mmCIF file of C-alpha atoms in Angstrom:
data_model
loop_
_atom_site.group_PDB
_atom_site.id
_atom_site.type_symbol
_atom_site.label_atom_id
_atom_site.label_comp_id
_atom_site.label_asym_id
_atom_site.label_seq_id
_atom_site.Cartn_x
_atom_site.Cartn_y
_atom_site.Cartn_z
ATOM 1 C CA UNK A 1 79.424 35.144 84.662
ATOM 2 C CA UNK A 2 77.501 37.378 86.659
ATOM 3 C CA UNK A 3 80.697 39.099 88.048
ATOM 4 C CA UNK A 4 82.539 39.276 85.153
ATOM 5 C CA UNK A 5 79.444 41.253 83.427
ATOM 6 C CA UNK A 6 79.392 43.565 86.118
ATOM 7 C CA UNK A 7 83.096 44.073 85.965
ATOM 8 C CA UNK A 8 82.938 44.914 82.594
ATOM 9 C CA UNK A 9 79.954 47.420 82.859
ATOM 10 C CA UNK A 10 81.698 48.743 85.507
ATOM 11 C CA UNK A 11 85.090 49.344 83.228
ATOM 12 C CA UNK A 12 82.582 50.879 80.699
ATOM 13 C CA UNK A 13 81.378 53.743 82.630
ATOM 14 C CA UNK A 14 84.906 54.297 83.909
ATOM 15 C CA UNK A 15 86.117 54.804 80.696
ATOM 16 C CA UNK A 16 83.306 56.935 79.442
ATOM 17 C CA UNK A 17 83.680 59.461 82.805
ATOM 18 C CA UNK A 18 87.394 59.510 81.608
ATOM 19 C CA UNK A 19 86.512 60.266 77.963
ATOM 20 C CA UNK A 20 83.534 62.791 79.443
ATOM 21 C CA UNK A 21 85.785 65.080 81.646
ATOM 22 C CA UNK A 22 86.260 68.056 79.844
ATOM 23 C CA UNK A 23 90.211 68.957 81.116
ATOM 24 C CA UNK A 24 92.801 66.147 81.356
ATOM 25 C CA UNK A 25 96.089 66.753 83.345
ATOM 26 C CA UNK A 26 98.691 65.832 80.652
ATOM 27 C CA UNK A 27 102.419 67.547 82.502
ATOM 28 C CA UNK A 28 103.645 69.610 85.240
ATOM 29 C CA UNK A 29 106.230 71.949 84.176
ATOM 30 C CA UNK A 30 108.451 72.417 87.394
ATOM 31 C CA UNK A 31 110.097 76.257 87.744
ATOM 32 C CA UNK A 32 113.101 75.691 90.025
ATOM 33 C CA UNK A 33 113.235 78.204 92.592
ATOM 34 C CA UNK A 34 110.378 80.542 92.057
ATOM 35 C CA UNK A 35 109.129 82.166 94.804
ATOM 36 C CA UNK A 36 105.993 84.202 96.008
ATOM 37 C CA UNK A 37 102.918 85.223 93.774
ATOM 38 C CA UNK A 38 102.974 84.314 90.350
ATOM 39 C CA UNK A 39 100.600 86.531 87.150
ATOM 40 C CA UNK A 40 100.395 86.651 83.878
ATOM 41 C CA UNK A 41 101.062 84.924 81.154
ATOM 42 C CA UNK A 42 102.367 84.460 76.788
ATOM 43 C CA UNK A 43 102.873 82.073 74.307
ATOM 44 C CA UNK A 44 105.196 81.883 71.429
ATOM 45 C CA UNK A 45 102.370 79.394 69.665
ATOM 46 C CA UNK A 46 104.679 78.335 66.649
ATOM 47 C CA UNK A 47 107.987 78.078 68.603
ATOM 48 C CA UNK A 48 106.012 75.971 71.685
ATOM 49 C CA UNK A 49 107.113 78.191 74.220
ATOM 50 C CA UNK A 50 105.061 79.492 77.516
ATOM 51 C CA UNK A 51 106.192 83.254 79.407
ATOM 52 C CA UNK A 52 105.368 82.794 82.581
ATOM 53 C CA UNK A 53 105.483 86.229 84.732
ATOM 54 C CA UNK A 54 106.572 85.173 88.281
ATOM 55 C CA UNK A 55 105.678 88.591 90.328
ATOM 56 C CA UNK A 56 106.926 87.622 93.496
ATOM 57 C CA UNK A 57 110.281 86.437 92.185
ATOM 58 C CA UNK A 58 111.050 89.550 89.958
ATOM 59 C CA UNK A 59 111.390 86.894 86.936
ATOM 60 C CA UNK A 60 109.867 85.328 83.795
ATOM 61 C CA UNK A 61 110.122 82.093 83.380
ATOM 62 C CA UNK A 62 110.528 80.738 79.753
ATOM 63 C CA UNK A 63 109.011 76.818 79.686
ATOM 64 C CA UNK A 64 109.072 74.531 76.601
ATOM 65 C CA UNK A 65 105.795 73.359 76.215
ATOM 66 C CA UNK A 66 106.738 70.256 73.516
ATOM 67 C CA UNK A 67 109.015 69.069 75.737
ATOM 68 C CA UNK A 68 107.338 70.215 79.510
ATOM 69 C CA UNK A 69 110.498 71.206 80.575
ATOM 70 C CA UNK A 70 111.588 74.458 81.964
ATOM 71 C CA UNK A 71 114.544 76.162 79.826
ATOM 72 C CA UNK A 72 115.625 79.707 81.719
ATOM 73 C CA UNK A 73 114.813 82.126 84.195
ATOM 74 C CA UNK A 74 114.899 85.842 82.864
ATOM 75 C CA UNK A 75 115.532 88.338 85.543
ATOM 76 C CA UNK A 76 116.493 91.975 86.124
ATOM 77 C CA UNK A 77 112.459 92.397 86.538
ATOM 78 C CA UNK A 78 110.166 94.766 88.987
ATOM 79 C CA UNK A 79 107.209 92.539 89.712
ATOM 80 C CA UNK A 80 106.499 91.383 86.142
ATOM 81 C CA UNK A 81 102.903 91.625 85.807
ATOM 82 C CA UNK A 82 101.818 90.961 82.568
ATOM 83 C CA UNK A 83 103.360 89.703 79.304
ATOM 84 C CA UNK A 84 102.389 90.121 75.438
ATOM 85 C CA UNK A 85 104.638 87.778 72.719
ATOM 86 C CA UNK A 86 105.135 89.035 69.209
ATOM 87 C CA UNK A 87 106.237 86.941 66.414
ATOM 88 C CA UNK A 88 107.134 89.411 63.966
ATOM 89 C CA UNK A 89 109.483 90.838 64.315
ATOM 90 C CA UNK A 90 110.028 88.730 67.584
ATOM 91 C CA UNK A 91 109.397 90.323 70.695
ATOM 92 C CA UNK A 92 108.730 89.988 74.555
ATOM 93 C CA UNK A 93 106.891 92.706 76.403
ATOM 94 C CA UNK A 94 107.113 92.582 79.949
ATOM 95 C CA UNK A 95 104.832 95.116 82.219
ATOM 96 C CA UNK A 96 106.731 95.716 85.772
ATOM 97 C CA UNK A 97 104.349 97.048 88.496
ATOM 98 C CA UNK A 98 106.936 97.996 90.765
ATOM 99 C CA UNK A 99 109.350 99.198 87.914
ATOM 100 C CA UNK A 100 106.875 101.321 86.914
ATOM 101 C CA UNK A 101 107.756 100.308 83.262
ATOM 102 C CA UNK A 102 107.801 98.311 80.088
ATOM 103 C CA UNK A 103 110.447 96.152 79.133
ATOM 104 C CA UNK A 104 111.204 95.043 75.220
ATOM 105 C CA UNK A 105 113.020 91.984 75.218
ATOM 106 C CA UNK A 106 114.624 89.788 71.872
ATOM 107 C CA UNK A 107 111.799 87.668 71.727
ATOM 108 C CA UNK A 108 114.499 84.936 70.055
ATOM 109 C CA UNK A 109 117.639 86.001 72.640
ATOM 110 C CA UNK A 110 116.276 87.954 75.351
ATOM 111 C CA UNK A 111 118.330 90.113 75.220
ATOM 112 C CA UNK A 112 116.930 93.862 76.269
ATOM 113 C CA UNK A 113 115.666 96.322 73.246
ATOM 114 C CA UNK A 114 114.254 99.044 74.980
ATOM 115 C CA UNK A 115 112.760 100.079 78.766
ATOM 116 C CA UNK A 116 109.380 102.454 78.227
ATOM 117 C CA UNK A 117 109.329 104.443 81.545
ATOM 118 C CA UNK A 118 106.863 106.301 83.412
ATOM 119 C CA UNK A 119 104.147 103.739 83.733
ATOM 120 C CA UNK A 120 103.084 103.485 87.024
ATOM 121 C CA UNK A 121 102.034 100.248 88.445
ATOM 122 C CA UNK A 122 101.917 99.034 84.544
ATOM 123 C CA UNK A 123 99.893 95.421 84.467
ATOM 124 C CA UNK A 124 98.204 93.683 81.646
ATOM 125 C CA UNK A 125 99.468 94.054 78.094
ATOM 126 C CA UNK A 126 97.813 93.154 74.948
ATOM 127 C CA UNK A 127 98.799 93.078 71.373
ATOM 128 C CA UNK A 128 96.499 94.341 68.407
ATOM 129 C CA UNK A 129 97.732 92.684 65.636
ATOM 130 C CA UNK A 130 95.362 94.917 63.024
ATOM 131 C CA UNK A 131 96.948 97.818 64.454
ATOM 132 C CA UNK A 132 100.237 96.636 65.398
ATOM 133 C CA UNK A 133 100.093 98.491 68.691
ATOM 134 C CA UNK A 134 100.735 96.952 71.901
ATOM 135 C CA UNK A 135 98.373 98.181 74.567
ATOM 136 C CA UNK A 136 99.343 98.714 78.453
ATOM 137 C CA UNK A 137 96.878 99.046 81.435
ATOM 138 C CA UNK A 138 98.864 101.213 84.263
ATOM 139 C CA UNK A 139 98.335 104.122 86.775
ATOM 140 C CA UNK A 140 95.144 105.372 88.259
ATOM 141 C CA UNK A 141 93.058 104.858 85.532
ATOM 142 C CA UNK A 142 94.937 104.769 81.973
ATOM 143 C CA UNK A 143 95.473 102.621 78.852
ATOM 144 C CA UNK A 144 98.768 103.272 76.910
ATOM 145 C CA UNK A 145 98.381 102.820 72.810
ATOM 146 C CA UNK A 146 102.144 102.166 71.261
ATOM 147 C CA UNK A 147 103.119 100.952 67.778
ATOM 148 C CA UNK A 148 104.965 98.331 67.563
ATOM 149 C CA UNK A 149 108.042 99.878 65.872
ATOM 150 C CA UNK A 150 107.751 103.080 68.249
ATOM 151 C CA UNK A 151 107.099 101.813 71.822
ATOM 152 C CA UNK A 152 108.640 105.118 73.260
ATOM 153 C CA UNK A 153 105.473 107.535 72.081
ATOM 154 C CA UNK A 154 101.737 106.638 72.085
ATOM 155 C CA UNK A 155 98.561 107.870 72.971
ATOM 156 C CA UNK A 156 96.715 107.294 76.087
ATOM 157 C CA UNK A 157 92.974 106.969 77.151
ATOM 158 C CA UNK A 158 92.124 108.311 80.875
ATOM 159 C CA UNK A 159 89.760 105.781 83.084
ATOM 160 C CA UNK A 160 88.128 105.999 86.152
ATOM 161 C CA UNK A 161 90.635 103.991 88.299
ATOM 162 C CA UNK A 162 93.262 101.096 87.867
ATOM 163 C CA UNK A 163 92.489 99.113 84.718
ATOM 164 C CA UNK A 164 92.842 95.207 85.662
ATOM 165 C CA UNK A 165 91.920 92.452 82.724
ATOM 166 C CA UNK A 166 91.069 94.001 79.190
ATOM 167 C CA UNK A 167 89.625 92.470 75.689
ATOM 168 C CA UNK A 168 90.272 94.202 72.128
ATOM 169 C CA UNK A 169 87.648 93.350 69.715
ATOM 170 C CA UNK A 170 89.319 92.032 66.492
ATOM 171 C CA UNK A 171 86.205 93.192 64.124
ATOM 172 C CA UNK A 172 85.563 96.272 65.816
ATOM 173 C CA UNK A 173 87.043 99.619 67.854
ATOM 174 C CA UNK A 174 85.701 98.801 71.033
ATOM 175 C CA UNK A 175 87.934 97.797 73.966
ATOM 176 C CA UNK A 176 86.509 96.485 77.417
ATOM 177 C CA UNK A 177 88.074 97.148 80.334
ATOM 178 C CA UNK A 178 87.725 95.949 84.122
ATOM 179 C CA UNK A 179 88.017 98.656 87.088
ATOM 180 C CA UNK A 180 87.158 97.085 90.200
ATOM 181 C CA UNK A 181 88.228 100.291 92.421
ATOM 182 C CA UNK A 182 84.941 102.082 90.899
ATOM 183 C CA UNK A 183 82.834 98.937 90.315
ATOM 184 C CA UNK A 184 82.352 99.098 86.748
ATOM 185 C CA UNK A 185 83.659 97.772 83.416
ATOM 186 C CA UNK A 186 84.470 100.831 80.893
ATOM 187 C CA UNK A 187 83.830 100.602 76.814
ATOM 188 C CA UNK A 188 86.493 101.981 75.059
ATOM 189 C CA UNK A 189 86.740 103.284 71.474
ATOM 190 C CA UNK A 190 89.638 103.412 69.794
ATOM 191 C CA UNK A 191 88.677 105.127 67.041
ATOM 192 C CA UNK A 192 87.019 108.034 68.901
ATOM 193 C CA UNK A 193 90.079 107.778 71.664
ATOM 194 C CA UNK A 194 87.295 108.159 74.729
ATOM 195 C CA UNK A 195 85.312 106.094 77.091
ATOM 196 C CA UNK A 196 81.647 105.569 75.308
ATOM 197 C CA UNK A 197 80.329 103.844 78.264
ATOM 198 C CA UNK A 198 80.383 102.533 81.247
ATOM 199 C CA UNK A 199 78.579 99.702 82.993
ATOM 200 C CA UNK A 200 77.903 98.604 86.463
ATOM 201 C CA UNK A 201 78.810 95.091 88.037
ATOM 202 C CA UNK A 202 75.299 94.526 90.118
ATOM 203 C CA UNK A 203 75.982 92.756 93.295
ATOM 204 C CA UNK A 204 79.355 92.224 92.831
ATOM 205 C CA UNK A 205 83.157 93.534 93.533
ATOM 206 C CA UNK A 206 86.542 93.009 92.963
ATOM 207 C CA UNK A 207 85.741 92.367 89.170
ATOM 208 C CA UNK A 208 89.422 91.382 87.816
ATOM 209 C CA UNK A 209 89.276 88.588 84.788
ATOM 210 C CA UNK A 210 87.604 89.012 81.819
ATOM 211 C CA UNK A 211 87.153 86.870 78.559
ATOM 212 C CA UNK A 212 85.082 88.074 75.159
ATOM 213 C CA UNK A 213 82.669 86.202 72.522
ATOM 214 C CA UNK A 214 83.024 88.664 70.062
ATOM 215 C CA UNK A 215 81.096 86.602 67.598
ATOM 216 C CA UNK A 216 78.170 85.441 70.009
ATOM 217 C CA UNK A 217 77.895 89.581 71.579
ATOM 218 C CA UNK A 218 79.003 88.440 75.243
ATOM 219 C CA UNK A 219 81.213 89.392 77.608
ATOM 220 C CA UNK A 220 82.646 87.633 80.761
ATOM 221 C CA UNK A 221 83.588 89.132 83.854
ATOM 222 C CA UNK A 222 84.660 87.096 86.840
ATOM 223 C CA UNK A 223 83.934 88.679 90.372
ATOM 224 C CA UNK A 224 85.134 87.555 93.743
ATOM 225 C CA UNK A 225 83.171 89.051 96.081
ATOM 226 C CA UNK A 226 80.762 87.364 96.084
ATOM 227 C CA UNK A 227 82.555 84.845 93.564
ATOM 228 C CA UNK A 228 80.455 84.938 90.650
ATOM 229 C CA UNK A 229 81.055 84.931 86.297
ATOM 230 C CA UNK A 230 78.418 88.259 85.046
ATOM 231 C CA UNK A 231 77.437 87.522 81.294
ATOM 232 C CA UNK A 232 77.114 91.068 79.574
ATOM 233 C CA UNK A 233 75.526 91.376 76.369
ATOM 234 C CA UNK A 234 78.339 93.258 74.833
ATOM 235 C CA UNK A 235 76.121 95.602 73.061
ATOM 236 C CA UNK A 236 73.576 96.828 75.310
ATOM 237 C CA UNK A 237 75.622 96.388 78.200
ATOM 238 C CA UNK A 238 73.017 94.626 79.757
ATOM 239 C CA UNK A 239 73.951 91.382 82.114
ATOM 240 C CA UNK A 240 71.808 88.694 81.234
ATOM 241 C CA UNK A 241 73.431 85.647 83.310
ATOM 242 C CA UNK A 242 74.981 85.039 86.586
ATOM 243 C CA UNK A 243 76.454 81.642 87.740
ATOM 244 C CA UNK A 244 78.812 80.743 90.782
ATOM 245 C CA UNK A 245 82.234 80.192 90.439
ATOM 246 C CA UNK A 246 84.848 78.846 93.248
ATOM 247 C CA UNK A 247 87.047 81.489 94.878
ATOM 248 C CA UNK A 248 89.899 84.476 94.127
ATOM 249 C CA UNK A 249 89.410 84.026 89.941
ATOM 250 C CA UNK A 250 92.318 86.361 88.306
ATOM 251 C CA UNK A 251 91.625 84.240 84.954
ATOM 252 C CA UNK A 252 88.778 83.531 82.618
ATOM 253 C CA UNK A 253 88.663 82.201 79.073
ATOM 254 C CA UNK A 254 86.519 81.448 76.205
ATOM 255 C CA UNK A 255 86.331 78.208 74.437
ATOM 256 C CA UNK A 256 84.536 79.173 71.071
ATOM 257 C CA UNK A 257 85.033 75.692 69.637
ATOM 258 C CA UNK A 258 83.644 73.936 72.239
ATOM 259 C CA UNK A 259 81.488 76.432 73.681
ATOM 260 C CA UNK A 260 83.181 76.392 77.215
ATOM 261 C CA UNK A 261 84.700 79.084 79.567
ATOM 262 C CA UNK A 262 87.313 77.970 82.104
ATOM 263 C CA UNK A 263 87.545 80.081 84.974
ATOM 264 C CA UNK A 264 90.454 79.965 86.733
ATOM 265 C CA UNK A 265 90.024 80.131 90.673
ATOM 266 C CA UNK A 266 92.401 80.261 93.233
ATOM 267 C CA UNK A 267 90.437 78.170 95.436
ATOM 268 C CA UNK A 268 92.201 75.145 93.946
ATOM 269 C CA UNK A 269 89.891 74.726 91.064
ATOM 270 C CA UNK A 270 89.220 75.418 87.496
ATOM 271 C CA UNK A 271 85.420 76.003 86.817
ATOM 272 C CA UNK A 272 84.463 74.843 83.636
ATOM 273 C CA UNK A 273 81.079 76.264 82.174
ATOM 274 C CA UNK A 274 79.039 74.904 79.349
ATOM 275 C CA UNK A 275 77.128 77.534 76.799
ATOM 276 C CA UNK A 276 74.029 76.486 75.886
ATOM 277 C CA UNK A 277 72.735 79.790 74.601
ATOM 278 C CA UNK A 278 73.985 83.171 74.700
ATOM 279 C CA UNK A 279 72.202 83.816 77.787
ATOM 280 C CA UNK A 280 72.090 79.835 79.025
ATOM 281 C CA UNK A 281 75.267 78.635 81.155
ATOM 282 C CA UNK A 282 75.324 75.391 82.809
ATOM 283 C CA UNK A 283 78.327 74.392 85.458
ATOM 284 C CA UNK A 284 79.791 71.443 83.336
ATOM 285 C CA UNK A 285 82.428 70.048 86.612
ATOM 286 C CA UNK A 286 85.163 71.634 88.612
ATOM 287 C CA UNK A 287 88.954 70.557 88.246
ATOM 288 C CA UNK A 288 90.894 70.237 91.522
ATOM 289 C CA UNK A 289 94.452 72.059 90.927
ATOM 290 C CA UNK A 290 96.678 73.355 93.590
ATOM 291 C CA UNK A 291 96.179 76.754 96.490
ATOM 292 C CA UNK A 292 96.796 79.671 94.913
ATOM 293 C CA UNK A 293 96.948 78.540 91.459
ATOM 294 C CA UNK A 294 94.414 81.222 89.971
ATOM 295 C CA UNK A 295 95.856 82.442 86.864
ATOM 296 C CA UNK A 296 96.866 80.646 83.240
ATOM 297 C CA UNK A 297 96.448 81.131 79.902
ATOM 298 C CA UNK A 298 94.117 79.030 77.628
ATOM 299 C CA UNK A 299 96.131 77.971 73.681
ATOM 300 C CA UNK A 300 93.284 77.596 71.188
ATOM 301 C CA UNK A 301 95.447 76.676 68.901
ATOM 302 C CA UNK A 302 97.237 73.513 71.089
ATOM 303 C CA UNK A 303 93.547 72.790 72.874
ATOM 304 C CA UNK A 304 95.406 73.233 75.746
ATOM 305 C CA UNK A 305 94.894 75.196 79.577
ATOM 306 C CA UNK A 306 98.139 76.254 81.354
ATOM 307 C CA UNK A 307 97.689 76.905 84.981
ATOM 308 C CA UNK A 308 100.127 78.309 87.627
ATOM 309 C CA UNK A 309 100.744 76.353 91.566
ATOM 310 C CA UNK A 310 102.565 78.714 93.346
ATOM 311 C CA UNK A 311 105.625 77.252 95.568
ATOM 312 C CA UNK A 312 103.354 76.020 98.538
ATOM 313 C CA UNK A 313 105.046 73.954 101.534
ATOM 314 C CA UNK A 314 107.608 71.546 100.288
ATOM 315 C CA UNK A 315 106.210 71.735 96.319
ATOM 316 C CA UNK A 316 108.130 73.687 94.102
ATOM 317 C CA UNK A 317 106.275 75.836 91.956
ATOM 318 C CA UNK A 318 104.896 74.634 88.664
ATOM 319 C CA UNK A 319 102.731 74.942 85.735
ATOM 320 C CA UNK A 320 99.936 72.804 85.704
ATOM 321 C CA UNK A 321 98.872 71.750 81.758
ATOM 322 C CA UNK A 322 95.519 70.299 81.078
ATOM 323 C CA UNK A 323 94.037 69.529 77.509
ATOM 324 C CA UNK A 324 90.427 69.997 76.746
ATOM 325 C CA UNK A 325 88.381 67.472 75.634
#
């Protein structure tokens, strides 16, 4: 009697540090033959379809996320950096650091639209949907503005160096913007078309992800030297947290449902931090993924965390897809 209670305690716990961890493994997308370093990524949300941009294999990989299969390889790329899907019309923008250029692609087909050149080194891309202006980080220090029906002509705001991850408030002008060659993050307004401010990252280099609270005033910035996640109040510019993180982050992301950010490491780990406050974080646990695998995209709308495992050894590369719990 004894050892059957025991056993079944024993299940009990089990099943309650299952139904406690806060990201399940669910798939593993497999990209045949993708090589080298792998970046950015996009979502078609309604059509269940993840853009993966595979840098060191000069393609994007298009997965189908219902079905956690991989359905084509796009190519004719320059070390795709980053990626931006619009619905309507449908469209795939692909940023090509070596290229020096934007691609439009048929967001339905694929097939090529237009090539934007003259954009040196060009890396992450965002869409403003109140605008309807798709936003480029390139160069020495510049963001590129371009409506969505003219890609070819835009405006551009200078920065102090190469712009790496960026966040667009939806209820307001202001854009934030990580430069890790001068050691700061830069405030942007769009309405005024200038840099408003800029703010240092104390103790800390190499600041490349970034994720925004835009309802709770905070911003994140992920460092890697030394590896730490910087909580800015996003109006004074003021850092009121620190917290350790694992290794080489290129990806962070904001949970505002669950009040979570998953920091994406490429230490072989995804970081997942608990909000308590505004200014309280606590280290919730650390998923074990694969070398290398430091960027992904979070869905809000699925619940779900993508991750990318580069090719490493004898394991093909792969997309690693975890739902939050």
């Amino acid at each position: 009697m004894r050892c059957r209670l025991i056993a079944v305690l024993a299940a009990v716990v089990t099943a309650a540090s299952v139904q406690a961890a806060p990201l399940e493994q669910v798939a593993s997308i497999t990209m045949p033959n993708v090589k080298g370093r792998i970046d950015h990524f996009a979502v078609d949300a309604a059509g269940h379809r993840l853009f993966v941009a595979a840098l060191g294999n000069d393609t994007v990989e298009v997965l189908d996320t219902g079905a956690a299969r991989h359905l084509r390889s796009l190519t004719g790329f320059g070390e795709p950096q980053g990626l931006a899907y619009v619905a309507d019309p449908p469209r795939l923008f692909v940023a090509n650091g070596s290229a020096d250029r934007l691609d439009i692609l048929d967001g339905a087909t694929f097939a090529p639209i237009q090539r934007v050149g003259k954009l040196p080194d060009a890396d992450n891309v965002r869409y403003d949907a109140a605008a309807r202006q798709v936003v480029v980080g390139y160069g020495k220090g510049a963001l590129r503005f371009m409506a969505l029906d003219r890609p070819g002509s835009g405006r551009e705001i200078q920065l102090a160096a190469h712009p790496e991850s960026f966040q667009l408030e939806k209820n307001g002008e202001r854009v934030f913007v990580n430069i890790p060659d001068a050691r700061q993050v830069a405030v942007v307004d769009r309405a005024k078309d200038q840099v408003v401010a800029t703010w240092e990252v104390p103790g800390a280099r190499a600041n490349f992800p970034m994720a925004l609270d835009e309802g709770g005033r905070r911003l994140f910035v992920g460092a890697r030297s030394p590896a730490a996640l910087l909580v800015y109040d996003s109006d004074s510019g003021k850092v009121v947290s620190r917290i350790d993180i694992g290794g080489d982050t290129d990806d962070v992301f904001f949970d505002a449902v669950r009040k979570r950010i998953y920091v994406v490491c490429g230490a072989g780990r995804i970081d997942v931090l608990r909000q308590e406050t505004r200014d309280k974080y606590v280290h919730e646990e650390s998923i074990r993924t694969a070398p290398r695998a430091r960027t992904g995209l979070f869905v809000p709308a699925e619940g779900r965390l993508y991750v990318a495992a580069p090719a490493q050894g004898g394991s093909e590369a792969r997309v690693l897809v975890y739902e939050v719990r």
